[in-house]
XYZ file of C-alpha atoms in Angstrom:
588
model
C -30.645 -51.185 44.898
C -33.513 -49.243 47.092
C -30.805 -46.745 48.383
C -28.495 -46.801 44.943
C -29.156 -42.864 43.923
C -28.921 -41.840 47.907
C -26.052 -39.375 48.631
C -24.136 -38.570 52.571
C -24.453 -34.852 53.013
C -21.055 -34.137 53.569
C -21.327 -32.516 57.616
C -24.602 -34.056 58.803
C -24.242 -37.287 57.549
C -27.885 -37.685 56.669
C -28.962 -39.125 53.510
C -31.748 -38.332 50.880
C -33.075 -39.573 47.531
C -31.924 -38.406 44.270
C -32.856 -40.522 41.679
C -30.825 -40.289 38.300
C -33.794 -39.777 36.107
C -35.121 -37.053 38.645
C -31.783 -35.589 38.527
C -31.442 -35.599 35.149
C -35.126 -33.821 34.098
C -34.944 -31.258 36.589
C -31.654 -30.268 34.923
C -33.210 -29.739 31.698
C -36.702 -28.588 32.697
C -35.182 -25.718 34.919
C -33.136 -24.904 32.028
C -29.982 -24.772 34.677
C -27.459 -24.725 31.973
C -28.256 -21.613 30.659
C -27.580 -20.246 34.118
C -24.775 -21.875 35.005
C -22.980 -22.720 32.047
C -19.308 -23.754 31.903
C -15.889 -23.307 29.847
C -16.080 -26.632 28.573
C -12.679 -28.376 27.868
C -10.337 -30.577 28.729
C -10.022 -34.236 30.692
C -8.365 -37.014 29.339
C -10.575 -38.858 31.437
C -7.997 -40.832 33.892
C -8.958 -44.497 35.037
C -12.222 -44.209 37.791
C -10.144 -46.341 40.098
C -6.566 -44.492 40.233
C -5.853 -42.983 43.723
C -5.937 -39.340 42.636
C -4.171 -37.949 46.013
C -1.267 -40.006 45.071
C -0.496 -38.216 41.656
C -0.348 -35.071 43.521
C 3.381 -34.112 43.478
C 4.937 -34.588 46.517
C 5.420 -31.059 47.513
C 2.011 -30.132 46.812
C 0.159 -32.932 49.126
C -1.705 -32.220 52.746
C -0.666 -34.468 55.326
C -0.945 -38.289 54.225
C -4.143 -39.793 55.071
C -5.807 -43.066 54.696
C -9.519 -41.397 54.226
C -10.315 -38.170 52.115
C -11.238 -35.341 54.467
C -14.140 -34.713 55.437
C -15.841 -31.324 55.018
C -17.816 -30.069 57.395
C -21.040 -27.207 57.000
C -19.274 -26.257 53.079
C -19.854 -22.392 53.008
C -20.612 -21.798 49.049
C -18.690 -18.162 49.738
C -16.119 -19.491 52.524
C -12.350 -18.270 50.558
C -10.967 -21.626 51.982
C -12.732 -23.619 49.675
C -12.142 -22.212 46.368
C -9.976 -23.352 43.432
C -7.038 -21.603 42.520
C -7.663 -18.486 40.694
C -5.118 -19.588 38.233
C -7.267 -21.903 36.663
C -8.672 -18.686 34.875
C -7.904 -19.233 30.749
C -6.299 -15.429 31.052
C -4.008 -16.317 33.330
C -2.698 -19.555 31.874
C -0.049 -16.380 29.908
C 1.846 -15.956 32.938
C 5.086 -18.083 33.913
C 4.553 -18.201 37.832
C 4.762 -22.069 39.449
C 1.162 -22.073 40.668
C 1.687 -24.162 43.835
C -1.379 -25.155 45.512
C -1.612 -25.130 49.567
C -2.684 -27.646 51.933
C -6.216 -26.382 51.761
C -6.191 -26.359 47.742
C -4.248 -30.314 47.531
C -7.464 -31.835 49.164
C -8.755 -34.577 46.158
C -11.901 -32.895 46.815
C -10.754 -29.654 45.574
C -8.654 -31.129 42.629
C -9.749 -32.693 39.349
C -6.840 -33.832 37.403
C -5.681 -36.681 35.570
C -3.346 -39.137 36.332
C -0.492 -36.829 34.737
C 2.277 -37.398 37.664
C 4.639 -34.215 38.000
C 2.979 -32.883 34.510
C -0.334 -32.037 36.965
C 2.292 -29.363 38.613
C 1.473 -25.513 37.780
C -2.356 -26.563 38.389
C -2.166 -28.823 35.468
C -0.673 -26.178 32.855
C 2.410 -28.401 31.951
C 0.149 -31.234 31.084
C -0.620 -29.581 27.557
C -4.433 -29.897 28.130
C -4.756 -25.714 29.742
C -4.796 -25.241 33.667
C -6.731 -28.172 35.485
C -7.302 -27.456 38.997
C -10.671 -27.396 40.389
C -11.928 -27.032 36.805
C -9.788 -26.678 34.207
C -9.548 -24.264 30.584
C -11.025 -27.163 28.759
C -13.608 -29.275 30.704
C -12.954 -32.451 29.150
C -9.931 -31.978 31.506
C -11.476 -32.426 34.294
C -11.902 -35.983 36.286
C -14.729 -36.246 38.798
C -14.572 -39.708 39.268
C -13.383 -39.328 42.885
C -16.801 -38.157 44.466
C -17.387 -41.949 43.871
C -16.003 -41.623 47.354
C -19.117 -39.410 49.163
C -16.714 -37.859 51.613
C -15.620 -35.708 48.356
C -18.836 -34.094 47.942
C -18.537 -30.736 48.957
C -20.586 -28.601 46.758
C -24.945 -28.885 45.831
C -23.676 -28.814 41.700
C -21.370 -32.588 42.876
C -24.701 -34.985 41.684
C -24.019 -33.705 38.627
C -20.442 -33.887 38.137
C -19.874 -38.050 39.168
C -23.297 -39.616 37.548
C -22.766 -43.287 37.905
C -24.785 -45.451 35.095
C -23.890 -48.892 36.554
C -23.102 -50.905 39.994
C -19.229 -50.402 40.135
C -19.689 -46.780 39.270
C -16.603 -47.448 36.149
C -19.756 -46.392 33.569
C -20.568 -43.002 34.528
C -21.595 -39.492 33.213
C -20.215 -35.701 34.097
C -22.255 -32.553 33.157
C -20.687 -28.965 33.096
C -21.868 -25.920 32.194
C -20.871 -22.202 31.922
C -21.970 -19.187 31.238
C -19.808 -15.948 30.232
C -20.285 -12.575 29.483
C -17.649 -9.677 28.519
C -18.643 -5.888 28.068
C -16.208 -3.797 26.442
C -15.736 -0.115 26.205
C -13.258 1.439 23.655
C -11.760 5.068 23.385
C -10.446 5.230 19.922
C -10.280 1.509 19.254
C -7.437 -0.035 17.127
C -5.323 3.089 17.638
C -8.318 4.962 16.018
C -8.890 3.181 12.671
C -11.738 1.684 13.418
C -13.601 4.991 13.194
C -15.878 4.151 16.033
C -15.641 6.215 19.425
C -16.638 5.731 21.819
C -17.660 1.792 21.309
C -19.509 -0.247 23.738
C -19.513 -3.808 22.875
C -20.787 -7.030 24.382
C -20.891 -10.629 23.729
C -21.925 -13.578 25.939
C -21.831 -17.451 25.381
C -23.171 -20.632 27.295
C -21.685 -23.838 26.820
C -23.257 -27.539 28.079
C -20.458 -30.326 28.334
C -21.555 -33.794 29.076
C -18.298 -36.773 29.604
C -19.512 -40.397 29.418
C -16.818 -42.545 30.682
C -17.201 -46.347 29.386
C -15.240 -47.967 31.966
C -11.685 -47.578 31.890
C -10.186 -46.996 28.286
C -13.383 -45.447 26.736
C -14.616 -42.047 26.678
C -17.513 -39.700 24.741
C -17.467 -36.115 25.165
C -19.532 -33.229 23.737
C -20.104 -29.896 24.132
C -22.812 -27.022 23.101
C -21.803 -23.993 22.677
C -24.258 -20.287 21.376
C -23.174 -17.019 21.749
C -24.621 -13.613 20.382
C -22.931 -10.422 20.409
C -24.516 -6.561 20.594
C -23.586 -2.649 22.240
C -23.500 0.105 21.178
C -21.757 1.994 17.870
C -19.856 -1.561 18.152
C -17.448 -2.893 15.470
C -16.044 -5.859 14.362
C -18.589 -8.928 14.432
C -17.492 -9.538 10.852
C -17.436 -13.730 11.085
C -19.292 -16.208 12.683
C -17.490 -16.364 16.071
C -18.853 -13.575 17.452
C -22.624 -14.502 16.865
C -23.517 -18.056 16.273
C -26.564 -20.028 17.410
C -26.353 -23.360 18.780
C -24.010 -25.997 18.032
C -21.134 -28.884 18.166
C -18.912 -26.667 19.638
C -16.831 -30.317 20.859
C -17.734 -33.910 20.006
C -14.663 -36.470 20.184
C -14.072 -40.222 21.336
C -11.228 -40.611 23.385
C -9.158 -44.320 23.984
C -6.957 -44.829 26.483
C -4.681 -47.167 28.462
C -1.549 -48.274 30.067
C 1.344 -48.944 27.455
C 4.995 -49.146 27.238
C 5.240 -47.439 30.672
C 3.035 -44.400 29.871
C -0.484 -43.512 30.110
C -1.859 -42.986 26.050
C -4.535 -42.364 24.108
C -5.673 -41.059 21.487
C -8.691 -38.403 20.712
C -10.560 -38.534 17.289
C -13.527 -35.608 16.456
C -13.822 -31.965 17.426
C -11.775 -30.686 20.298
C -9.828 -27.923 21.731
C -6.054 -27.299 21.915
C -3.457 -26.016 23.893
C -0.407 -27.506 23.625
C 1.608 -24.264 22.616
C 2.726 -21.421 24.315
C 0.201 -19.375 25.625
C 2.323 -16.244 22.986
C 1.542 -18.714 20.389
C -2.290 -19.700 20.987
C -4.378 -19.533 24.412
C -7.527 -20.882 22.339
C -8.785 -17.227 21.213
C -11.221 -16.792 24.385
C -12.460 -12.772 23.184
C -14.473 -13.807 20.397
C -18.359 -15.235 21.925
C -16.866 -18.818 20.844
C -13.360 -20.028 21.256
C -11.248 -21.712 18.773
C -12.241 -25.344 17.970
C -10.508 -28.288 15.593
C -11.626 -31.463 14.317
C -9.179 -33.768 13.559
C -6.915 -36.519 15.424
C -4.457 -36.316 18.660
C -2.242 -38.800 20.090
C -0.490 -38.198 23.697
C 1.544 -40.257 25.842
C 2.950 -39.515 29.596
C 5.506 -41.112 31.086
C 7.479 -40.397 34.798
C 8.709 -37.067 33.394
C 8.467 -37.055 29.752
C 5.176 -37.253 27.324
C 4.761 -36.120 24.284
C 1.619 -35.003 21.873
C 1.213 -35.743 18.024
C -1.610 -33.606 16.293
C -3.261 -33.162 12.580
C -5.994 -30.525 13.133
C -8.159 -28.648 10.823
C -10.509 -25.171 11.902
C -14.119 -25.392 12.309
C -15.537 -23.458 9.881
C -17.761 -21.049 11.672
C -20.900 -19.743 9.374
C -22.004 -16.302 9.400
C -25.562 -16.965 8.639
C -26.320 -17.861 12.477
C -28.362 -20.902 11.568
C -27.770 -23.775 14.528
C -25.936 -26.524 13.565
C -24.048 -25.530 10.869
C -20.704 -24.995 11.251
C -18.435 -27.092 9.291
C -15.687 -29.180 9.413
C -13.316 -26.571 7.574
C -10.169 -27.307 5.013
C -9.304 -23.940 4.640
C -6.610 -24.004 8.316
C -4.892 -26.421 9.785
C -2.458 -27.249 12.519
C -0.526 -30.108 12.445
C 3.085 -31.053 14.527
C 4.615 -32.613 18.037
C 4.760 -31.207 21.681
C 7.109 -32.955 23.717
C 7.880 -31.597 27.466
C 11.227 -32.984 30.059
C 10.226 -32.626 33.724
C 13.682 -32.039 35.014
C 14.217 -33.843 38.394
C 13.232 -31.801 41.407
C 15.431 -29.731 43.897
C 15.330 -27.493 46.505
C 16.952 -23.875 46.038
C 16.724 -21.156 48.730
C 14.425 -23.424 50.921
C 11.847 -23.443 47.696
C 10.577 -26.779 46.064
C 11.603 -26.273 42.364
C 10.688 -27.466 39.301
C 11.697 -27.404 36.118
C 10.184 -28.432 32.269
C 12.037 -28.337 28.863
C 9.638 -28.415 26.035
C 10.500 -29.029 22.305
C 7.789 -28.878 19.671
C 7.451 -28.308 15.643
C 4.227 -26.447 14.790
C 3.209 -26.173 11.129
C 0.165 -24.160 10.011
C -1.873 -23.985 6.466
C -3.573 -20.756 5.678
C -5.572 -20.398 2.447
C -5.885 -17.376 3.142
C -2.825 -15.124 4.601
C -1.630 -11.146 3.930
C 1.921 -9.802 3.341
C 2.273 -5.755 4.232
C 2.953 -3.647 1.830
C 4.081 0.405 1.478
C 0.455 0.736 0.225
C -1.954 -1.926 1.141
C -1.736 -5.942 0.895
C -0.512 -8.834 -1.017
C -3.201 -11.299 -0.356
C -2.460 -14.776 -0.715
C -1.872 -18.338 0.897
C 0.847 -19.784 3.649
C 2.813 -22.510 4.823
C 4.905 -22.097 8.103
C 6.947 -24.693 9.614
C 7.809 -23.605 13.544
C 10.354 -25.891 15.306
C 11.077 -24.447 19.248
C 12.119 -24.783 22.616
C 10.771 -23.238 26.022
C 12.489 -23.605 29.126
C 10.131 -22.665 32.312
C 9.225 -22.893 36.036
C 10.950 -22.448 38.846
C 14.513 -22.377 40.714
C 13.328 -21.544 44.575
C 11.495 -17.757 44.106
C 12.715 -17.213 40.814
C 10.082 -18.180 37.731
C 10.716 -17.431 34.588
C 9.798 -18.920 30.789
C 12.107 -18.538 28.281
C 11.296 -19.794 24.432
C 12.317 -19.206 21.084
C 11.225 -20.077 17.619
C 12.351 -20.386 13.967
C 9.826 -20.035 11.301
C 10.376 -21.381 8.128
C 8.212 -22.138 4.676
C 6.424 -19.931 1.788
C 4.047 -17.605 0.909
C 2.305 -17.502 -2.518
C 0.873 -14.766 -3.883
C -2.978 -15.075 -5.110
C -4.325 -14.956 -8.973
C -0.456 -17.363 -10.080
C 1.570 -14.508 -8.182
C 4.736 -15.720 -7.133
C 6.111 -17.966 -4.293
C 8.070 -16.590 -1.895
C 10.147 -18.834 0.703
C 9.860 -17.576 4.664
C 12.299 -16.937 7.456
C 11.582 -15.554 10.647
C 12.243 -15.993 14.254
C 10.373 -15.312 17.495
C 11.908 -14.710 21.147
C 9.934 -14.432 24.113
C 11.313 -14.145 28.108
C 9.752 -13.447 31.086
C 11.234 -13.657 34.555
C 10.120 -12.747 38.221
C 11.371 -13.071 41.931
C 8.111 -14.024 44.179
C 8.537 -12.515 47.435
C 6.467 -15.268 49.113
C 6.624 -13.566 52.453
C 4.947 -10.557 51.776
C 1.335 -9.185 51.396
C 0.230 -10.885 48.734
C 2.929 -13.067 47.841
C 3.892 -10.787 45.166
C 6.053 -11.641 42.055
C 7.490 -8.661 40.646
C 9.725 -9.408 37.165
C 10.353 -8.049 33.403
C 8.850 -9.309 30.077
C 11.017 -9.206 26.616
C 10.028 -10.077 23.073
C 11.607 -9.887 20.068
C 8.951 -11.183 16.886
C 10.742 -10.979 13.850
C 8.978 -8.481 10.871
C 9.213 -8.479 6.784
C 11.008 -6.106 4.605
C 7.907 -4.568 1.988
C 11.035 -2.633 0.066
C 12.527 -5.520 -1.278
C 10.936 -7.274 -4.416
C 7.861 -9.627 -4.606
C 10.500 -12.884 -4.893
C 12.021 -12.100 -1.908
C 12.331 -13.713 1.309
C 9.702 -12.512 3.373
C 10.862 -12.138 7.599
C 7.724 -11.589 9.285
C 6.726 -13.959 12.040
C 3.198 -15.330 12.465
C 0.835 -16.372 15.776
C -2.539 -16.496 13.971
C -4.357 -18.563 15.958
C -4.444 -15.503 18.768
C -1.829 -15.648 21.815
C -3.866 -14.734 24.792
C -4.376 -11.125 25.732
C -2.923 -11.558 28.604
C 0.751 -12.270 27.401
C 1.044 -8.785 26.031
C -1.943 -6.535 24.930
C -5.118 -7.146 26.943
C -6.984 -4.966 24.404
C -5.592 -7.113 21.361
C -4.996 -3.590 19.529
C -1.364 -5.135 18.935
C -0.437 -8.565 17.722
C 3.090 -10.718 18.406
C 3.860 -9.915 14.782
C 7.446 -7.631 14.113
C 7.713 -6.186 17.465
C 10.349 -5.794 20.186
C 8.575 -5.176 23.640
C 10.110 -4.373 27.021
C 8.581 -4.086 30.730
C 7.690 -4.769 33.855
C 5.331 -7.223 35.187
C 3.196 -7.918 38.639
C 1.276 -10.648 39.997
C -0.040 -10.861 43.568
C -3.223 -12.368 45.250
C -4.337 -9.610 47.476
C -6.948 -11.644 49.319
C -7.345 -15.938 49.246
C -9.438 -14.937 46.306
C -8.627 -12.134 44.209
C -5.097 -11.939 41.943
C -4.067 -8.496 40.620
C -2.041 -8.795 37.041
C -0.571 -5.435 36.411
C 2.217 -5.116 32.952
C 3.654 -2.150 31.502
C 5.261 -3.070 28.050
C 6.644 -0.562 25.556
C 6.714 -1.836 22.115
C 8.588 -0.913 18.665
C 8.617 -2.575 15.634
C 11.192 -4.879 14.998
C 11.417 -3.526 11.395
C 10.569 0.198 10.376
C 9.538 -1.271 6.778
C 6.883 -3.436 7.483
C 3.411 -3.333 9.438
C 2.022 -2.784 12.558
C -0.034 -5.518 13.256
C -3.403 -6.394 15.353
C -3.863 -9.362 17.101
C -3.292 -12.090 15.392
C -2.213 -11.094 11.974
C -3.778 -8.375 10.357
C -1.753 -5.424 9.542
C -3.008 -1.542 9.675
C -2.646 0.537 7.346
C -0.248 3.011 9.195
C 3.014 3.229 7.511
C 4.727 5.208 10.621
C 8.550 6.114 9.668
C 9.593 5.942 13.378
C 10.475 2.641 15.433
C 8.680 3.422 18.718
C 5.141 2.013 18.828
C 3.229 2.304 21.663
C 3.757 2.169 25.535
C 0.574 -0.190 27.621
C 0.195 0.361 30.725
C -2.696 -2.412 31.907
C -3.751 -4.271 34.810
C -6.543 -6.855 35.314
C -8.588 -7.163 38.683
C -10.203 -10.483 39.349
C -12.567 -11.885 42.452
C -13.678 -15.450 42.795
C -16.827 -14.890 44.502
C -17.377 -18.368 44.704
C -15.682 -21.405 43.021
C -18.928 -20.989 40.572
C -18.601 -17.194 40.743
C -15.821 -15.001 39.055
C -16.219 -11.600 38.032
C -12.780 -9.717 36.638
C -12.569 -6.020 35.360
C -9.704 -5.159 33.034
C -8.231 -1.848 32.259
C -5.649 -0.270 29.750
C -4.071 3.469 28.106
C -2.719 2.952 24.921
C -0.164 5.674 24.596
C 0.750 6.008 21.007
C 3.926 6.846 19.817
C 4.985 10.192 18.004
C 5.438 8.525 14.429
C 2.299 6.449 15.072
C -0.046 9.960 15.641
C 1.691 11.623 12.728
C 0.680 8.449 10.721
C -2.710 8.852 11.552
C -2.982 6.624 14.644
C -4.860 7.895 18.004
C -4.212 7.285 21.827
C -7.498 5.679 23.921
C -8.362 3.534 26.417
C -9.932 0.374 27.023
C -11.450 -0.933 29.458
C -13.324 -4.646 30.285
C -15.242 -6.729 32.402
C -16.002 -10.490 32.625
C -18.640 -12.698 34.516
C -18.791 -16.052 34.820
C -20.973 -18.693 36.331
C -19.548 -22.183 35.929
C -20.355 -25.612 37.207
């Protein structure tokens, strides 16, 4: 017991004291969070005891060894050491198989559950966001293998793998991040916002803590504040851009070995992913991201698992007060996820892998707007959205390829009437990764086709407009969210590459028209301009994002766009600009 809280530096071998209580105060006295503060999200905290470097896929394992690998002298900025840049929420849009080397498959440098061939794509088929070396949502995350003191590699690991008792199965993880985006925008929202120039900026710190109960047990919250400022800025008009602190996450997760297949199920607040990333990538602009409170059930087998959800929004306040935000009634997900890990093969002397996923996502809005020639019909909605996505990879080719049909109603506010919905969505991309070259680029094309209303026909009507509204990510389509995945048809080419071991380059050039010429253009997610343009052709984006993993607690990305508006679009009032961003974060 004398030498219980010791830990093995990792090259000299020496020990030293840490006691947990130490530990713990220093934490909070030095007010570290707020320095280093984390995206908190995702683990479905696997069993303490599995052998994590065997649910590595096959094709993404080092060379099999009987002892984890030991590190010697970790350099905090060596390139060889870092996580996968993928792991990056804006980057979970993109199709690419995100195959990890040698280096990258060492347990010490992963963190995943025990999710089998579902942990392939760092972790972004498991339905939980990317999960490599820390994952989109933190509660993602499993630590429990620096139990083993050869996997300590980094000065933040005595916080990550806390044991509370003497087999270590009743033990505590703390993360943390910190994130701040500036924003500069020429002409923003094609120029209806009337502010220009605009210099925004937001920031938001997050504290996770993950108590593990032994095996099938699990708490985890999170704390999440963010404020929001600039300069002639617009658009902090609800309570996500500036709240104070609060339950950003609180759930209790049970788990276990059934019928074949790791389940459990998670009751409280939470994120969620499961969906496309051009359906929902958890909203990550706004100072605080999306969260639900509700129930989720998930089970993985060999190469199928499947999710069940009923989800309601927080209900963010705008009077900035901590701890207030709300369970909220007002939105609500609700549906299945279900994903086919086809079996393995080799093609052109590539491991490939492919996944087939199925889902139904319905949606409640009490509050929704239909487009019309003048204004809005404001009002309420119920869609129902049954789909199918097929994506990975066959040898250099990756590719995702979905489509959607959305069904159900739309009634009008103050007794107006009901109107039944029918809309589709199609969404492609597709690239050839030269794995030989500089870079290991992947050059490909991106299509869309989002379904839009008719505003000429009559108020009992069908209405054909397609809805995301719980925000795709930015990086699927338009990194300044001037333009939503609501009636559009988009076209273009698309680049990714890793210059260096630790930058990526993500670099997209989509041309967009409405899909029809009588209903809105719309902002991402779902609120329509008031531009009535006659003409189809919308806009053409050039845009590329820049980002540098300093460190694998260090990541600093600058983002840059031209919105070049179409003809019919200026003669409708609407204005060319540019936008431009930049992101820090400091995680642990």
């Amino acid at each position: 017991m004398k030498n219980k809280h010791r830990i093995t530096h990792p090259s000299s071998g020496k020990q030293f004291r840490s006691p947990l209580r130490h530990l713990v105060l220093s934490t909070v006295l030095t007010g570290f969070p707020c320095v280093l503060a984390a995206p908190a999200m995702a683990e479905t905290a696997p069993n303490a005891n599995v052998n994590h470097h065997a649910q590595i896929p096959e094709e993404f394992r080092s060379a099999p060894q009987t002892q984890s690998p030991r590190v010697s002298k970790p350099n905090p900025w060596s390139s060889s050491l870092l996580p996968p840049l993928e792991s990056r929420p804006e980057n979970y849009a993109q199709p690419q198989t995100l195959i990890l080397t040698k280096q990258q498959s060492n347990p010490a440098l992963l963190h995943q559950g025990p999710w089998g061939i579902f942990n392939s794509n760092t972790g972004a088929a498991s339905g939980w966001g990317t999960v490599g070396y820390y994952a989109i949502s933190r509660w993602a995350e499993d630590w429990s293998n620096l139990r083993d003191k050869k996997n300590r590699i980094d000065f933040m690991d005595p916080l990550k793998y806390i044991p509370l008792n003497n087999s270590g199965s009743i033990y505590l993880t703390f993360s943390g991040n910190f994130r701040q985006h500036n924003f500069y925008d020429q002409r923003a929202g094609f120029g209806q916002t009337k502010k220009d120039p605009a210099y925004r900026n937001n920031f938001r710190w997050n504290v996770g803590a993950d108590l593990h109960l032994g095996e099938h047990v699990r708490l985890y919250g999170e704390l999440m504040s963010g404020q929001a400022g600039g300069t002639n800025y617009y658009g902090y008009n609800n309570g996500r851009w500036r709240s104070k602190l609060d339950a950003q996450q609180a759930f209790v997760e049970i788990k276990g070995h059934l019928l074949n297949a790791n389940m459990g199920v998670m009751v409280g607040r939470m994120t969620f992913l499961d969906a496309p990333a051009y359906f929902t990538a958890g909203s990550v602009y706004p100072t605080i991201p999306y969260s639900w409170n509700g129930v989720r059930v998930y089970s993985f087998w060999k190469n199928f698992r499947v999710d069940f959800f009923d989800l309601t929004m927080t209900n963010w306040t705008l009077n900035n007060v901590p701890f207030r935000d709300q369970v909220g009634y007002r939105t609500r997900l609700f549906g299945a996820y279900t994903s086919y890990a086809a079996p393995s093969f080799t093609f052109l002397g590539r491991k490939s892998q492919i996944f087939v996923d199925t889902y139904y996502l319905g949606f409640l809005l009490a509050s929704a707007q239909i487009a019309q020639q003048k204004g809005v019909l404001n009002g309420s909605t119920r869609r129902d959205t049954p789909g199918m996505r097929i994506w990975g990879n066959a040898g250099p080719l990756e590719f995702s390829v979905g489509g959607s049909w959305q069904g159900g109603y739309f009634n009008e506010a103050n007794h107006g009437p009901s109107r039944s919905v029918s809309a589709y969505s199609f969404n492609a991309q597709a690239s050839w990764r030269f794995a030989k070259w500089w870079g290991r680029p992947a050059i490909g094309i991106q299509a869309d086709d989002i379904s839009g209303g008719d505003y000429t026909k009559g108020r009992n009507s069908s209405w054909g407009s397609y809805m995301s509204p719980f925000v795709p990510s930015a990086y699927y389509l338009d990194m300044s969210t001037y333009l939503g995945n609501q009636n559009l048809i988009d076209v273009g080419p698309i680049l990714t590459m890793s210059p260096t071991p630790n930058t990526t380059l993500l670099a997209k050039v989509p041309v967009v028209w409405r899909n029809s010429t009588n209903d809105a253009v719309y902002s991402n997610p779902t609120a329509p301009y008031g531009l009535r343009p006659h003409g189809g052709y919308t806009a053409t984006l050039p845009q590329a994002s820049f980002t540098w993993r300093a460190t694998r607690h260090i990541t600093f990305s600058i983002d840059g766009e031209y919105i070049f508006a179409g003809k019919s679009m200026i003669k409708a009032g609407a204005s060319s600009g540019a936008y431009v961003q930049s992101n820090l974060e400091l995680t642990f």
